[in-house]
Tab-separated table of C-alpha atoms in Angstrom:
chain	number	residue	atom	x	y	z
A	1	MET	CA	-146.664	-66.075	227.275
A	2	SER	CA	-143.719	-66.486	225.124
A	3	ASP	CA	-143.461	-67.899	221.306
A	4	SER	CA	-142.412	-71.776	221.691
A	5	ASN	CA	-140.651	-70.909	218.278
A	6	VAL	CA	-138.270	-68.398	220.204
A	7	LEU	CA	-134.935	-69.765	221.614
A	8	ILE	CA	-133.357	-66.567	222.858
A	9	GLU	CA	-135.084	-63.445	223.807
A	10	VAL	CA	-133.286	-60.474	224.758
A	11	ARG	CA	-135.261	-57.675	226.479
A	12	ASP	CA	-133.741	-54.238	226.898
A	13	LEU	CA	-129.995	-55.554	227.944
A	14	LYS	CA	-127.373	-53.291	229.138
A	15	LYS	CA	-123.926	-53.557	230.284
A	16	TYR	CA	-121.957	-50.882	231.732
A	17	PHE	CA	-118.316	-50.841	232.660
A	18	ASP	CA	-116.984	-48.604	235.586
A	19	VAL	CA	-114.187	-46.639	234.163
A	20	PRO	CA	-112.235	-43.429	235.804
A	21	SER	CA	-114.438	-40.666	233.956
A	22	GLY	CA	-117.687	-42.632	234.802
A	23	LYS	CA	-119.709	-45.457	233.042
A	24	ASN	CA	-118.966	-46.889	229.712
A	25	HIS	CA	-122.279	-47.755	227.960
A	26	ALA	CA	-121.151	-50.806	226.058
A	27	VAL	CA	-124.518	-52.311	225.686
A	28	ASP	CA	-127.475	-49.874	226.251
A	29	GLY	CA	-131.153	-51.093	225.673
A	30	VAL	CA	-130.767	-53.838	223.078
A	31	SER	CA	-133.637	-55.969	222.678
A	32	PHE	CA	-134.484	-58.779	219.739
A	33	THR	CA	-135.223	-62.737	219.682
A	34	ILE	CA	-133.824	-65.679	217.762
A	35	ASN	CA	-135.681	-68.322	216.788
A	36	HIS	CA	-134.652	-72.080	216.931
A	37	GLY	CA	-132.417	-72.967	213.869
A	38	GLU	CA	-132.058	-69.424	212.686
A	39	THR	CA	-129.039	-66.749	212.671
A	40	LEU	CA	-129.000	-63.435	213.913
A	41	GLY	CA	-126.085	-61.398	212.262
A	42	VAL	CA	-124.893	-58.799	214.373
A	43	ALA	CA	-123.106	-55.982	212.421
A	44	GLY	CA	-121.453	-52.673	213.347
A	45	GLU	CA	-117.834	-51.283	213.467
A	46	SER	CA	-115.051	-52.105	216.394
A	47	GLY	CA	-116.375	-50.617	219.612
A	48	CYS	CA	-120.083	-50.692	219.052
A	49	GLY	CA	-120.686	-53.426	221.793
A	50	LYS	CA	-121.481	-56.522	219.726
A	51	SER	CA	-119.174	-58.892	221.335
A	52	THR	CA	-119.922	-57.652	224.671
A	53	LEU	CA	-123.611	-58.091	223.751
A	54	GLY	CA	-122.774	-61.960	222.864
A	55	ARG	CA	-120.842	-62.442	226.052
A	56	THR	CA	-123.569	-60.823	228.221
A	57	ILE	CA	-126.346	-62.984	226.804
A	58	ILE	CA	-124.357	-66.227	227.565
A	59	ARG	CA	-123.398	-64.923	230.993
A	60	LEU	CA	-119.812	-64.692	230.676
A	61	GLN	CA	-120.537	-61.131	231.686
A	62	GLU	CA	-123.186	-60.184	233.987
A	63	ALA	CA	-125.858	-58.030	232.656
A	64	THR	CA	-126.123	-54.339	234.122
A	65	ASP	CA	-129.932	-54.243	233.521
A	66	GLY	CA	-132.411	-55.991	231.505
A	67	GLN	CA	-133.256	-59.535	230.751
A	68	VAL	CA	-132.065	-62.788	228.855
A	69	LEU	CA	-134.714	-65.482	228.341
A	70	LEU	CA	-133.832	-69.078	227.164
A	71	ASN	CA	-136.644	-71.272	226.077
A	72	GLY	CA	-138.736	-68.764	227.870
A	73	GLU	CA	-137.144	-68.889	230.976
A	74	ASP	CA	-135.143	-65.888	232.655
A	75	ILE	CA	-131.642	-66.645	233.217
A	76	THR	CA	-130.218	-63.184	233.700
A	77	HIS	CA	-129.438	-63.918	237.288
A	78	VAL	CA	-129.404	-67.728	237.922
A	79	ARG	CA	-126.948	-69.516	239.762
A	80	GLY	CA	-125.250	-72.552	240.956
A	81	LYS	CA	-127.067	-75.707	238.837
A	82	LYS	CA	-129.736	-73.455	236.721
A	83	LEU	CA	-126.640	-71.514	235.599
A	84	TYR	CA	-124.745	-74.695	234.818
A	85	LYS	CA	-127.478	-76.141	232.988
A	86	ALA	CA	-128.436	-72.965	230.992
A	87	ARG	CA	-124.418	-72.603	230.115
A	88	GLU	CA	-124.781	-76.450	228.404
A	89	LYS	CA	-127.388	-74.950	225.941
A	90	MET	CA	-125.466	-71.857	225.182
A	91	GLN	CA	-121.532	-71.796	223.996
A	92	ILE	CA	-119.297	-69.282	222.058
A	93	VAL	CA	-116.723	-69.572	219.382
A	94	PHE	CA	-114.106	-67.002	219.924
A	95	GLN	CA	-112.593	-64.804	217.372
A	96	ASP	CA	-108.904	-65.547	217.640
A	97	PRO	CA	-108.433	-69.574	217.093
A	98	TYR	CA	-105.063	-69.407	218.465
A	99	SER	CA	-105.458	-67.550	221.838
A	100	SER	CA	-108.819	-69.010	222.520
A	101	LEU	CA	-107.104	-72.894	223.191
A	102	ASN	CA	-104.772	-73.859	225.598
A	103	PRO	CA	-101.506	-74.069	224.171
A	104	ARG	CA	-100.260	-76.659	226.567
A	105	MET	CA	-103.362	-79.166	225.711
A	106	ASP	CA	-103.614	-81.235	222.733
A	107	ILE	CA	-106.714	-81.711	220.523
A	108	ASN	CA	-108.001	-84.485	222.477
A	109	SER	CA	-107.328	-82.871	225.898
A	110	THR	CA	-109.376	-79.709	224.950
A	111	ILE	CA	-112.217	-81.312	223.533
A	112	VAL	CA	-112.480	-84.064	226.285
A	113	GLU	CA	-112.316	-81.428	228.972
A	114	PRO	CA	-116.264	-80.458	228.731
A	115	LEU	CA	-117.158	-84.219	228.173
A	116	LYS	CA	-115.702	-84.824	231.452
A	117	ARG	CA	-117.165	-82.191	233.339
A	118	SER	CA	-120.670	-83.034	232.120
A	119	GLY	CA	-120.570	-86.605	233.437
A	120	ARG	CA	-122.491	-88.038	230.543
A	121	PHE	CA	-120.049	-90.541	229.430
A	122	LYS	CA	-118.679	-93.491	231.473
A	123	GLY	CA	-115.375	-94.762	230.861
A	124	LYS	CA	-112.701	-93.845	228.429
A	125	GLY	CA	-114.110	-96.066	225.747
A	126	GLU	CA	-117.517	-93.797	225.384
A	127	LEU	CA	-115.209	-90.637	225.867
A	128	ALA	CA	-112.955	-91.551	222.987
A	129	ASP	CA	-115.971	-92.288	220.537
A	130	GLU	CA	-117.360	-88.999	221.380
A	131	ILE	CA	-113.924	-87.149	220.478
A	132	GLU	CA	-114.034	-89.241	217.446
A	133	ARG	CA	-117.285	-88.269	216.136
A	134	LEU	CA	-116.967	-84.574	217.098
A	135	MET	CA	-113.743	-84.380	215.203
A	136	ASN	CA	-115.587	-86.115	212.235
A	137	LEU	CA	-118.439	-83.576	212.470
A	138	VAL	CA	-116.120	-80.701	212.018
A	139	GLY	CA	-113.714	-82.034	209.680
A	140	ILE	CA	-110.549	-82.619	211.681
A	141	ASP	CA	-108.221	-85.840	210.895
A	142	GLU	CA	-108.038	-88.348	213.360
A	143	ARG	CA	-104.273	-88.391	212.710
A	144	LEU	CA	-104.149	-84.722	214.263
A	145	ARG	CA	-105.832	-86.143	217.714
A	146	TYR	CA	-102.825	-85.556	219.821
A	147	SER	CA	-101.247	-82.505	217.918
A	148	TYR	CA	-100.827	-78.976	219.664
A	149	PRO	CA	-102.339	-75.718	218.558
A	150	HIS	CA	-99.045	-74.480	217.414
A	151	GLU	CA	-99.037	-77.407	214.862
A	152	LEU	CA	-102.305	-76.652	213.437
A	153	ASP	CA	-103.386	-73.908	211.033
A	154	GLY	CA	-105.728	-71.122	211.692
A	155	GLY	CA	-108.391	-73.081	210.016
A	156	ARG	CA	-107.881	-76.297	211.828
A	157	ARG	CA	-107.816	-74.424	215.258
A	158	GLN	CA	-110.998	-72.844	214.636
A	159	ARG	CA	-112.231	-76.221	213.854
A	160	VAL	CA	-111.060	-77.220	217.423
A	161	GLY	CA	-112.774	-74.634	218.929
A	162	ILE	CA	-115.871	-75.227	217.255
A	163	ALA	CA	-115.748	-79.024	218.227
A	164	ARG	CA	-115.216	-78.160	221.954
A	165	ALA	CA	-118.228	-75.592	221.563
A	166	LEU	CA	-120.494	-78.727	220.377
A	167	ALA	CA	-119.263	-81.206	222.770
A	168	LEU	CA	-122.363	-80.462	225.173
A	169	ASN	CA	-124.976	-80.485	222.302
A	170	PRO	CA	-126.033	-76.727	222.798
A	171	GLU	CA	-128.955	-75.218	220.960
A	172	PHE	CA	-127.315	-71.926	220.816
A	173	ILE	CA	-123.821	-70.537	219.923
A	174	VAL	CA	-122.566	-67.304	219.701
A	175	CYS	CA	-119.995	-66.916	216.628
A	176	ASP	CA	-117.830	-63.963	217.806
A	177	GLU	CA	-116.319	-63.047	214.472
A	178	PRO	CA	-114.980	-66.651	213.761
A	179	VAL	CA	-113.701	-65.967	210.536
A	180	SER	CA	-112.130	-62.578	210.737
A	181	ALA	CA	-108.540	-63.934	211.831
A	182	LEU	CA	-108.530	-66.585	208.992
A	183	ASP	CA	-107.193	-66.292	205.406
A	184	VAL	CA	-110.134	-65.871	202.810
A	185	SER	CA	-110.268	-69.273	201.486
A	186	ILE	CA	-110.387	-70.783	204.845
A	187	GLN	CA	-113.123	-68.280	205.873
A	188	ALA	CA	-115.471	-69.701	203.418
A	189	GLN	CA	-114.749	-73.355	204.555
A	190	VAL	CA	-115.608	-72.490	207.967
A	191	LEU	CA	-118.597	-70.785	207.015
A	192	ASN	CA	-119.969	-73.314	205.087
A	193	LEU	CA	-118.838	-75.778	207.860
A	194	LEU	CA	-121.087	-73.660	210.496
A	195	MET	CA	-124.136	-73.596	208.006
A	196	ASP	CA	-123.865	-77.406	207.545
A	197	LEU	CA	-123.713	-77.954	211.273
A	198	GLN	CA	-126.895	-75.535	211.529
A	199	ASP	CA	-128.732	-77.754	209.396
A	200	GLN	CA	-127.786	-80.856	210.812
A	201	LEU	CA	-128.012	-80.014	214.438
A	202	GLY	CA	-130.746	-77.413	214.469
A	203	LEU	CA	-128.325	-74.847	216.087
A	204	ALA	CA	-129.414	-71.303	216.468
A	205	TYR	CA	-126.325	-68.591	215.865
A	206	MET	CA	-125.932	-65.149	216.737
A	207	PHE	CA	-122.987	-64.262	214.300
A	208	VAL	CA	-120.936	-61.037	215.184
A	209	THR	CA	-119.089	-59.519	212.513
A	210	HIS	CA	-118.023	-56.020	211.155
A	211	ASP	CA	-118.299	-57.233	207.771
A	212	LEU	CA	-121.604	-56.995	206.060
A	213	SER	CA	-120.798	-59.387	203.144
A	214	VAL	CA	-120.203	-62.224	205.196
A	215	VAL	CA	-123.223	-61.685	207.565
A	216	ARG	CA	-125.597	-61.408	204.330
A	217	HIS	CA	-124.264	-65.096	203.419
A	218	ILE	CA	-125.102	-66.757	206.789
A	219	SER	CA	-127.824	-64.582	208.535
A	220	ASP	CA	-131.475	-65.037	208.010
A	221	HIS	CA	-131.921	-61.366	210.114
A	222	ILE	CA	-129.358	-58.598	210.776
A	223	LEU	CA	-129.069	-56.153	213.698
A	224	VAL	CA	-126.983	-53.358	213.241
A	225	MET	CA	-125.120	-51.574	216.167
A	226	TYR	CA	-123.749	-48.263	216.966
A	227	LEU	CA	-122.116	-47.271	220.049
A	228	GLY	CA	-123.766	-50.108	222.270
A	229	GLN	CA	-127.171	-49.424	220.678
A	230	ALA	CA	-129.522	-51.086	218.060
A	231	VAL	CA	-130.006	-48.669	214.955
A	232	GLU	CA	-131.681	-50.805	212.191
A	233	LYS	CA	-132.823	-54.347	212.534
A	234	SER	CA	-134.756	-56.527	209.773
A	235	GLU	CA	-134.516	-59.743	207.528
A	236	THR	CA	-131.408	-59.898	205.600
A	237	GLU	CA	-132.702	-59.461	202.117
A	238	GLU	CA	-134.833	-56.627	203.322
A	239	LEU	CA	-132.041	-54.769	204.846
A	240	PHE	CA	-129.773	-55.006	201.741
A	241	LYS	CA	-132.901	-54.311	199.617
A	242	ASN	CA	-133.918	-51.096	201.597
A	243	THR	CA	-131.280	-50.042	203.960
A	244	LEU	CA	-132.967	-46.971	205.745
A	245	HIS	CA	-130.504	-45.772	208.531
A	246	PRO	CA	-127.589	-43.449	207.393
A	247	TYR	CA	-125.083	-45.506	209.450
A	248	THR	CA	-126.177	-48.789	207.850
A	249	LYS	CA	-126.085	-46.988	204.330
A	250	ALA	CA	-122.375	-45.791	205.183
A	251	LEU	CA	-121.397	-49.349	206.289
A	252	LEU	CA	-122.824	-51.027	203.005
A	253	SER	CA	-121.011	-48.430	200.837
A	254	ALA	CA	-117.838	-49.966	202.361
A	255	ILE	CA	-118.383	-53.533	200.993
A	256	PRO	CA	-115.822	-53.722	197.812
A	257	SER	CA	-117.470	-54.312	194.557
A	258	THR	CA	-116.605	-56.105	191.542
A	259	ASP	CA	-119.126	-54.522	189.315
A	260	ILE	CA	-116.794	-51.894	187.535
A	261	ASP	CA	-119.808	-50.708	185.333
A	262	HIS	CA	-121.735	-49.687	188.323
A	263	PRO	CA	-119.343	-48.817	191.398
A	264	MET	CA	-120.720	-48.582	195.089
A	265	GLN	CA	-120.586	-44.739	195.794
A	266	ARG	CA	-118.355	-44.790	198.905
A	267	ILE	CA	-120.063	-42.549	201.914
A	268	GLN	CA	-117.545	-41.126	204.100
A	269	LEU	CA	-118.493	-40.372	207.710
A	270	LYS	CA	-117.132	-37.117	208.915
A	271	GLY	CA	-117.065	-35.772	212.463
A	272	GLU	CA	-115.875	-37.091	215.846
A	273	ILE	CA	-117.114	-40.301	217.422
A	274	THR	CA	-119.283	-39.621	220.395
A	275	SER	CA	-117.919	-41.022	223.706
A	276	PRO	CA	-119.527	-44.128	225.022
A	277	VAL	CA	-118.787	-43.069	228.561
A	278	ASN	CA	-121.686	-41.170	230.009
A	279	PRO	CA	-123.303	-40.253	226.544
A	280	LYS	CA	-125.954	-37.910	226.221
A	281	LYS	CA	-129.474	-39.103	225.731
A	282	GLY	CA	-129.655	-38.352	221.928
A	283	CYS	CA	-128.526	-40.247	219.010
A	284	ARG	CA	-125.268	-41.108	219.118
A	285	PHE	CA	-124.767	-41.077	215.261
A	286	ALA	CA	-125.553	-37.516	215.004
A	287	ALA	CA	-122.281	-36.111	215.353
A	288	ARG	CA	-121.151	-37.796	212.220
A	289	CYS	CA	-124.400	-37.880	210.416
A	290	PRO	CA	-125.400	-35.502	207.436
A	291	TYR	CA	-129.148	-35.519	208.128
A	292	ALA	CA	-128.626	-34.511	212.127
A	293	CYS	CA	-130.986	-31.959	213.275
A	294	GLU	CA	-132.378	-30.684	216.773
A	295	GLN	CA	-134.974	-33.879	216.590
A	296	CYS	CA	-131.871	-36.086	217.068
A	297	GLU	CA	-130.743	-34.699	220.830
A	298	GLU	CA	-133.889	-36.591	221.691
A	299	PRO	CA	-133.639	-40.516	222.381
A	300	GLN	CA	-134.039	-42.610	219.297
A	301	THR	CA	-135.551	-45.901	219.575
A	302	LEU	CA	-136.467	-48.728	217.249
A	303	GLU	CA	-139.470	-48.181	215.350
A	304	GLU	CA	-141.378	-50.383	212.383
A	305	ILE	CA	-140.730	-48.325	209.303
A	306	LEU	CA	-141.471	-50.899	206.556
A	307	PRO	CA	-143.163	-54.432	207.657
A	308	ASN	CA	-140.610	-56.439	210.180
A	309	HIS	CA	-138.072	-53.597	209.495
A	310	PHE	CA	-137.181	-51.304	212.494
A	311	VAL	CA	-135.030	-48.111	212.488
A	312	ALA	CA	-133.926	-45.805	215.411
A	313	CYS	CA	-134.039	-42.372	213.142
A	314	CYS	CA	-136.450	-39.541	213.476
A	315	ARG	CA	-135.531	-38.620	210.057
A	316	CYS	CA	-135.602	-41.951	208.549
A	317	GLY	CA	-139.141	-41.720	206.487
A	318	GLU	CA	-138.029	-38.096	205.207
A	319	ILE	CA	-134.954	-39.121	204.252
A	320	ASN	CA	-135.737	-42.457	202.522
A	321	GLY	CA	-139.190	-40.912	201.038
A	322	ILE	CA	-141.284	-42.988	203.101
A	323	THR	CA	-144.850	-41.523	204.435
């Protein structure tokens, strides 16, 4: 019996893509849970599979194997009305706030489209009131109601995308690097908006990013991915306090620091990145890891090294002095 507090449960999820030389293992055996009202940050460099993971969870892409449970119900292969109902509870905010909006549709038309399809509102008056409510919720001025995407800056475009995602009162939103294309000052505004909306509406987020300083600000838990697999998972502050996996250590060392007295020692990874196409069964980080040994040729699975702190590394305890 599943925990009633768990909203999203992902079990050994896999997503492979056929390519001329074989199968690209974009997501390969990832498991985690997200509780109601919480945020899971998913971090890793470009190409690690974090965006594909989010899209597979909300059924924009079909899973190759594994399960996705929403409120305890398996939605991995549902069709028809069940899929329609599941998608009302799961939405996404895309990375690029310009290409994710139809340039031929103004703000009003963009937000009203999911409202019309839901059939929840009767008459133009109810629709107009709901559009106004959503615009106020995300901080878009009424005077911009009939503006087109090219007339808005990046921050306002992303607010339109957020309003569209909120239209059907979802419980879970995949935030696919929603601030990476924005100016730094605008990034802070959008992050604060997402956090305020979470408090008001009880939303759960999966926040995808390559920037660990951003994910620290918004997330309750962090999952670090490398070439389709989870390599470290823990509560946010625990991960920053006790970073255990060599790859996560390298990611953290890349965060710019303002402390000139104690500058962060940058860890430079060397070696070739392993191909995600038909990968060998061993650790995919081994080719770049300074601690690699023969044991790394065996499959690495997440193990609880510290309380609620999971790491996929056979030398983790030895490297970090944990017995």
